[in-house]
Amino acid sequence: MTERRANNGPMSWRRWLPGSLGARLLLFIGAAIVFTTVLQGIFAYRNALVQTDSLFDYQMQQTAFALRAGLPVDAQGRTQGTPLEDENKDFIVQVWTNEGLRIFESALGAALPQMAVLGFADVPAQGTTYRVFSLQTRSQVIQIAQDMRVRQTLARDAALQSLWPVALLAPLLALVVWWVIRKSLAPVQRVRAELAGRQPQALAPVAVQGLPDEIQPLVLEFNHLLQRVSQAFEVQQHFVADAAHELRSPLAALQLQLQALRRATSEAEREAAQAQLAAGIERAKRLVEQLLALARQEAAPAATEAMVDLRQLAEQALADCAAAAQAAGLDMGLSEDPQLQAAFSIPGDAQALAMLMRNLLDNALKYVPAGGRVDVGWRQDGRGRALVVEDSGPGIAPEERERVLQRFVRGEDAGGKAGGSGLGLSIVQTIAERAGAQLVLDQSPALGGLRVQIIWPALAA
């Protein structure tokens, strides 16, 4: 029973509405026309009844006034009445003497009661109600009565007469409304037909000329969405093309290393080929991981932000890279500069920021020579709050700093030293932009190498 009541609730009537906007407009406007016609009929009937009452009351008054001069009396002491066959009980005239003797009646046997109340009154008689006007003169009382059904019939006829034009014009009005709705929705139908005939790759904006003002904002927002989708498709196509190009080299290298392993004739040659093949597989694995990470960051919706402790993320990332740093002969740890020790938390996605931190440390491991140093810290000044990672490596030339942020681009100074994919800084920039931060590359004043700053200007003090 509960489910049935829920299905028949206040919103169930929407299921009976037509799906077409034009049909809905025609239905509601048609219902409004019918409702207005009914109201007009009711008001017309009431107005006609009031006017009829006023007109007949005036006529009854004038008839009574005309009879004030008196009536001739016949030999039996009563005036001549209307012949029986010509009686009309819808309109009755009676005259009484002041002593209560009826001396005239227009309808024999009408037997309306003598009214003691002068003026207008409604009197039930003969199975109906009469409107009675009584006038007293010096010698007689004159009564004029009319059946109320006559008035109601005349009022109804007058109301129907006033409604006939509306009833005849209603179909024409509905036809005009249908034509206007159809012409008004023609641009919407044009847009629908245009979109229905498009190919999936057609992302050109929809023309808004001629569209109603209520529809234009919707189409404009749809065009903005098409523009964003087109840009996303373009970026994705470039990404796929670049990824295919970058994967071709490591796969070709793996194939050559596998052939070298098969041609090895001695154990030493076989071990060397196996080592080269393992290194090639590791590089290809790293490249695929970075490609997937970049694709996820670009396609993933904005995550729910929470306060993230950067010191905790930095300590975890440094612990993960400790073995690799020791193997590479690098001194990697938290900065000892007091200005870089003002620990703080920022709102963001902890998983994405952890990936950002790992990519920065991975770049340092690839490009900083043995015996070098890598410091991780954070600061707060007038520019905002920033995560700072700096090293003592070769750095990046100023003219190359903007270019290395592009995908699959490596700096000239480091390109020959490490087999990087050129995706690390692209991933860092993507995560920083999604976190509302800015990636800045410059030279480390303390260590002389590259300094990477992730600045959150919105959180400036």
XYZ file of C-alpha atoms in Angstrom:
461
model
C 0.000 0.000 0.000
C 2.848 2.370 0.772
C 4.457 1.839 -2.628
C 1.146 2.373 -4.406
C 0.594 5.642 -2.594
C 4.106 6.697 -3.500
C 3.465 5.959 -7.169
C 0.207 7.894 -7.073
C 1.688 10.838 -5.225
C 1.525 14.500 -6.136
C 4.136 14.137 -8.898
C 2.460 11.189 -10.667
C 0.423 13.546 -12.832
C 3.605 14.449 -14.723
C 3.608 10.989 -16.262
C 0.433 11.883 -18.154
C 1.892 15.001 -19.702
C 3.081 14.792 -23.322
C 6.827 14.755 -23.792
C 6.795 17.447 -26.478
C 7.181 21.038 -25.294
C 4.888 22.216 -28.082
C 2.223 19.679 -27.105
C 2.478 20.772 -23.466
C 2.089 24.422 -24.397
C -0.899 23.631 -26.608
C -2.457 21.530 -23.844
C -2.013 24.164 -21.140
C -3.074 27.071 -23.359
C -6.099 25.101 -24.569
C -7.042 24.316 -20.980
C -6.621 28.007 -20.130
C -8.922 28.955 -23.038
C -11.596 26.473 -21.907
C -11.313 27.595 -18.290
C -11.543 31.254 -19.319
C -14.579 30.517 -21.502
C -16.339 28.798 -18.590
C -15.562 31.709 -16.281
C -16.765 34.139 -18.916
C -20.028 32.171 -19.213
C -20.539 32.261 -15.435
C -19.849 35.980 -15.221
C -21.963 36.662 -18.309
C -24.883 34.759 -16.790
C -24.591 36.609 -13.481
C -24.264 39.973 -15.219
C -27.226 39.190 -17.477
C -29.266 38.140 -14.450
C -28.438 41.372 -12.632
C -29.244 43.456 -15.696
C -32.458 41.516 -16.290
C -33.525 42.013 -12.672
C -32.842 45.718 -12.919
C -34.711 46.031 -16.228
C -37.775 44.057 -15.132
C -37.889 45.744 -11.730
C -37.986 49.056 -13.545
C -40.715 47.761 -15.879
C -42.771 46.537 -12.904
C -42.424 49.916 -11.247
C -43.527 51.768 -14.368
C -46.515 49.440 -14.828
C -47.633 50.038 -11.243
C -47.232 53.785 -11.665
C -49.347 53.660 -14.833
C -52.218 52.006 -12.921
C -52.382 54.581 -10.123
C -55.231 56.442 -11.916
C -57.621 53.560 -11.131
C -59.554 50.920 -13.094
C -63.220 50.810 -14.300
C -65.454 48.471 -12.298
C -68.047 46.166 -13.940
C -71.605 45.512 -12.817
C -70.502 42.811 -10.361
C -68.190 45.194 -8.627
C -64.976 43.941 -10.208
C -62.974 45.052 -13.174
C -62.739 43.215 -16.395
C -60.025 40.549 -16.215
C -58.089 38.759 -18.923
C -59.979 35.968 -20.720
C -59.019 32.526 -19.453
C -57.573 31.421 -22.758
C -55.222 34.429 -22.851
C -53.958 34.142 -19.297
C -50.253 34.659 -18.739
C -49.076 33.727 -15.294
C -45.489 34.757 -16.019
C -46.482 38.407 -15.513
C -49.404 39.125 -13.165
C -51.135 42.362 -12.234
C -53.467 42.541 -9.217
C -55.299 45.536 -7.754
C -56.741 45.571 -4.241
C -58.869 48.088 -2.466
C -57.638 49.478 0.785
C -60.318 47.319 2.457
C -58.704 44.157 1.059
C -61.091 43.531 -1.884
C -59.355 42.383 -5.048
C -60.861 44.365 -7.917
C -58.535 43.308 -10.747
C -56.260 40.418 -11.669
C -54.653 39.790 -15.037
C -54.620 36.023 -14.519
C -57.736 34.544 -13.003
C -57.008 32.188 -10.147
C -53.419 33.312 -9.684
C -54.254 33.913 -6.048
C -51.110 35.762 -5.096
C -51.206 36.829 -1.455
C -51.895 40.438 -0.693
C -48.627 41.995 0.372
C -48.571 44.219 3.402
C -44.953 45.153 2.668
C -44.675 47.817 0.051
C -41.885 47.792 -2.479
C -40.071 44.717 -3.833
C -40.253 41.244 -2.325
C -39.785 37.624 -3.411
C -42.959 35.623 -2.778
C -43.270 31.822 -3.159
C -46.533 30.857 -4.900
C -47.863 28.479 -7.525
C -44.866 26.190 -7.036
C -42.392 28.892 -7.978
C -41.074 32.240 -6.751
C -42.495 35.558 -7.901
C -40.821 38.915 -7.829
C -43.558 41.224 -6.477
C -43.732 45.034 -6.436
C -46.479 46.616 -4.307
C -47.633 50.235 -4.559
C -50.338 51.811 -2.389
C -52.440 54.766 -3.496
C -55.227 56.650 -1.657
C -57.869 54.109 -2.770
C -56.102 50.899 -3.769
C -53.019 48.678 -3.607
C -51.393 47.697 -6.896
C -49.287 44.526 -7.130
C -47.086 43.623 -10.112
C -45.607 40.100 -10.031
C -43.273 38.210 -12.362
C -42.122 34.608 -12.298
C -38.406 34.452 -11.455
C -37.972 31.542 -13.863
C -38.663 33.931 -16.705
C -35.826 36.153 -15.615
C -33.440 33.216 -15.237
C -34.363 31.907 -18.673
C -33.809 35.307 -20.253
C -30.475 35.698 -18.403
C -29.357 32.245 -19.553
C -30.318 33.030 -23.132
C -28.435 36.317 -22.975
C -25.351 34.588 -21.573
C -25.484 31.918 -24.272
C -25.811 34.582 -26.915
C -22.673 36.260 -25.596
C -20.817 32.917 -25.534
C -21.654 31.845 -29.059
C -18.936 34.034 -30.633
C -16.358 32.708 -28.184
C -17.408 29.106 -28.818
C -17.221 29.640 -32.570
C -13.859 31.400 -32.382
C -12.281 28.938 -29.894
C -11.194 26.414 -32.599
C -9.775 29.269 -34.650
C -7.953 30.562 -31.555
C -6.560 27.075 -30.858
C -5.370 26.841 -34.466
C -3.639 30.214 -34.175
C -2.021 29.170 -30.887
C -0.800 25.921 -32.486
C 0.655 27.842 -35.429
C 2.394 30.346 -33.147
C 3.856 27.566 -30.976
C 5.056 25.677 -34.010
C 6.714 28.747 -35.537
C 8.259 29.694 -32.179
C 9.727 26.227 -31.665
C 10.930 25.878 -35.255
C 14.490 27.057 -34.338
C 14.573 24.483 -31.534
C 13.541 21.773 -33.987
C 16.271 23.024 -36.322
C 18.888 22.620 -33.599
C 17.546 19.163 -32.736
C 17.713 18.057 -36.379
C 21.210 19.501 -36.725
C 22.499 17.638 -33.671
C 20.722 14.421 -34.670
C 22.497 14.442 -38.042
C 25.976 15.126 -36.704
C 28.813 12.664 -36.673
C 30.398 11.863 -33.271
C 33.572 13.770 -34.155
C 31.697 16.919 -35.272
C 32.122 19.361 -32.377
C 31.450 22.666 -34.155
C 29.307 25.126 -32.170
C 25.575 25.244 -32.756
C 24.205 28.401 -34.372
C 22.118 30.456 -31.925
C 20.600 32.852 -34.473
C 16.817 32.912 -34.259
C 16.603 30.935 -31.030
C 14.299 32.221 -28.268
C 15.938 34.137 -25.442
C 15.074 31.307 -23.017
C 16.879 28.728 -25.198
C 19.939 30.761 -26.182
C 21.717 30.460 -22.771
C 21.255 26.688 -22.878
C 22.701 26.451 -26.399
C 25.566 28.788 -25.492
C 26.474 26.621 -22.504
C 26.240 23.577 -24.762
C 28.614 25.271 -27.222
C 31.048 25.964 -24.372
C 30.845 22.291 -23.441
C 31.533 21.312 -27.069
C 34.529 23.641 -27.053
C 35.913 22.051 -23.886
C 35.301 18.564 -25.260
C 37.016 19.546 -28.517
C 40.029 20.841 -26.606
C 40.111 17.673 -24.518
C 39.934 15.533 -27.655
C 42.729 17.551 -29.247
C 44.919 17.190 -26.167
C 44.129 13.491 -26.009
C 44.979 13.011 -29.672
C 48.287 14.792 -29.215
C 48.920 12.755 -26.092
C 48.227 9.483 -27.891
C 50.405 10.510 -30.840
C 53.260 11.557 -28.564
C 52.898 8.429 -26.448
C 52.983 6.222 -29.539
C 56.089 8.009 -30.716
C 57.821 7.720 -27.347
C 56.900 4.076 -26.878
C 58.295 3.164 -30.277
C 61.899 3.792 -29.197
C 61.915 1.738 -25.949
C 60.036 -1.106 -27.620
C 62.524 -1.110 -30.476
C 65.352 -1.071 -27.942
C 63.790 -4.018 -26.096
C 63.565 -5.937 -29.358
C 67.244 -5.264 -30.122
C 68.266 -6.261 -26.595
C 66.271 -9.463 -26.900
C 68.021 -10.243 -30.192
C 71.391 -9.538 -28.543
C 70.463 -11.954 -25.760
C 69.612 -14.647 -28.273
C 72.899 -14.143 -30.173
C 75.024 -14.241 -27.032
C 77.594 -17.018 -27.288
C 79.193 -16.772 -23.863
C 77.942 -16.501 -20.336
C 79.403 -13.010 -19.972
C 77.668 -11.774 -23.115
C 74.427 -13.390 -21.960
C 74.597 -11.716 -18.527
C 75.342 -8.319 -20.097
C 72.437 -8.701 -22.531
C 70.129 -9.750 -19.716
C 71.151 -6.711 -17.663
C 70.503 -4.395 -20.621
C 67.137 -6.084 -21.272
C 66.125 -5.718 -17.604
C 67.105 -2.041 -17.629
C 65.135 -1.521 -20.858
C 62.080 -3.228 -19.393
C 62.357 -1.048 -16.279
C 62.537 2.111 -18.417
C 59.540 1.009 -20.487
C 57.630 0.167 -17.323
C 58.416 3.589 -15.867
C 57.312 5.290 -19.088
C 53.992 3.422 -19.138
C 53.402 4.220 -15.472
C 54.007 7.910 -16.099
C 51.728 7.893 -19.145
C 48.955 6.300 -17.134
C 49.493 8.695 -14.235
C 49.320 11.702 -16.554
C 46.182 10.371 -18.259
C 44.502 9.751 -14.893
C 45.325 13.221 -13.606
C 43.969 14.914 -16.730
C 40.787 12.831 -16.926
C 39.955 12.410 -13.234
C 37.264 14.666 -11.739
C 38.230 17.077 -9.014
C 38.647 15.159 -5.778
C 37.220 16.265 -2.467
C 39.834 18.483 -0.865
C 41.098 17.984 2.662
C 43.921 19.515 4.648
C 47.169 17.753 3.705
C 50.311 17.857 5.849
C 53.185 18.475 3.418
C 55.846 17.461 5.951
C 54.256 14.034 6.293
C 54.078 13.636 2.500
C 57.703 14.749 2.121
C 58.963 12.352 4.798
C 57.104 9.444 3.195
C 58.418 10.291 -0.295
C 61.972 10.620 1.016
C 61.670 7.263 2.779
C 60.498 5.632 -0.448
C 63.451 7.087 -2.370
C 66.072 6.487 0.323
C 67.434 3.270 -1.177
C 67.640 4.724 -4.706
C 69.296 7.891 -3.392
C 71.879 5.885 -1.479
C 72.600 3.768 -4.550
C 73.053 6.943 -6.648
C 75.296 8.498 -4.006
C 72.961 11.426 -3.290
C 72.349 13.297 -0.057
C 68.552 13.585 -0.102
C 66.521 14.866 2.841
C 64.636 17.720 4.456
C 66.171 21.163 4.079
C 68.254 22.525 6.955
C 67.504 26.135 5.988
C 65.307 27.672 8.742
C 63.417 29.677 6.128
C 62.297 26.401 4.527
C 61.114 24.773 7.740
C 57.845 26.665 8.329
C 55.722 23.552 8.077
C 52.165 24.052 6.927
C 49.153 22.187 5.604
C 47.288 23.000 2.402
C 43.912 21.859 1.053
C 44.212 19.304 -1.706
C 44.156 15.678 -2.799
C 46.713 13.779 -0.728
C 47.208 11.038 -3.325
C 47.818 13.510 -6.157
C 50.215 15.586 -4.044
C 52.110 12.440 -3.068
C 52.498 11.638 -6.791
C 53.743 15.194 -7.368
C 56.354 14.763 -4.635
C 57.550 11.396 -6.005
C 57.959 12.788 -9.526
C 60.046 15.699 -8.271
C 62.328 13.358 -6.350
C 62.529 10.930 -9.291
C 63.695 13.769 -11.556
C 66.371 14.686 -9.044
C 67.538 11.054 -8.885
C 67.842 10.943 -12.683
C 69.648 14.202 -13.325
C 71.719 15.017 -10.203
C 75.198 13.465 -10.451
C 76.658 11.262 -7.733
C 77.732 13.119 -4.625
C 75.047 15.745 -5.185
C 72.423 16.993 -2.794
C 68.624 17.261 -2.893
C 66.676 19.283 -0.305
C 62.930 19.325 0.305
C 61.309 22.160 2.245
C 58.430 24.615 2.324
C 58.147 28.303 2.967
C 55.650 31.085 3.378
C 56.169 34.688 2.272
C 54.414 37.498 0.458
C 54.037 35.416 -2.721
C 52.111 32.731 -0.876
C 52.897 29.267 0.444
C 55.225 27.038 -1.502
C 56.673 23.535 -1.591
C 60.375 23.787 -2.516
C 62.551 21.016 -4.002
C 66.096 22.086 -4.990
C 69.234 20.220 -5.979
C 72.891 20.671 -6.829
C 72.558 19.217 -10.332
C 73.195 20.862 -13.686
C 69.861 22.676 -13.573
C 67.902 23.864 -16.599
C 68.842 26.843 -18.720
C 66.370 29.786 -18.427
C 65.413 29.551 -22.097
C 64.597 25.847 -21.663
C 62.483 26.056 -18.507
C 59.178 26.701 -20.257
C 59.818 24.114 -22.956
C 60.644 21.261 -20.551
C 57.150 21.513 -19.079
C 55.822 20.076 -22.327
C 55.332 16.357 -22.668
C 58.235 14.169 -23.769
C 60.677 17.094 -23.694
C 63.919 16.818 -21.759
C 66.396 19.563 -21.014
C 69.523 19.684 -23.106
C 71.828 19.571 -20.093
C 70.253 16.422 -18.740
C 68.958 14.757 -21.843
C 72.086 12.725 -22.363
C 72.635 11.747 -18.754
C 69.404 9.915 -17.967
C 66.890 7.946 -19.919
C 63.932 9.934 -18.710
C 60.667 10.096 -20.630
C 60.127 13.829 -20.321
C 56.829 13.351 -18.485
C 57.822 14.033 -14.891
C 57.470 17.809 -14.947
C 54.322 17.557 -17.125
C 52.710 15.400 -14.439
C 53.850 17.841 -11.743
C 52.381 20.807 -13.649
C 49.058 19.023 -14.231
C 48.693 18.153 -10.532
C 49.718 21.668 -9.477
C 47.150 23.294 -11.768
C 44.384 21.017 -10.502
C 45.377 21.945 -6.928
C 45.170 25.669 -7.719
C 48.943 26.119 -7.482
C 51.634 27.442 -9.826
C 54.780 25.600 -10.907
C 57.903 27.799 -11.013
C 61.341 26.659 -12.202
C 64.443 28.702 -11.407
C 67.997 28.326 -10.077
C 68.627 27.305 -6.487
C 70.465 30.139 -4.678
C 71.787 27.709 -2.072
C 72.720 24.599 -4.111
C 73.205 26.107 -7.581
C 71.072 23.563 -9.426
C 67.379 23.452 -10.268
C 64.812 24.799 -7.815
C 61.205 23.722 -8.248
C 58.529 25.694 -6.365
C 54.834 24.779 -6.127
C 53.185 28.029 -5.003
C 49.651 28.390 -3.652
C 48.970 32.144 -4.105
C 45.343 31.842 -2.926
C 46.606 30.912 0.531
C 48.896 33.910 0.842
C 49.073 35.437 4.282
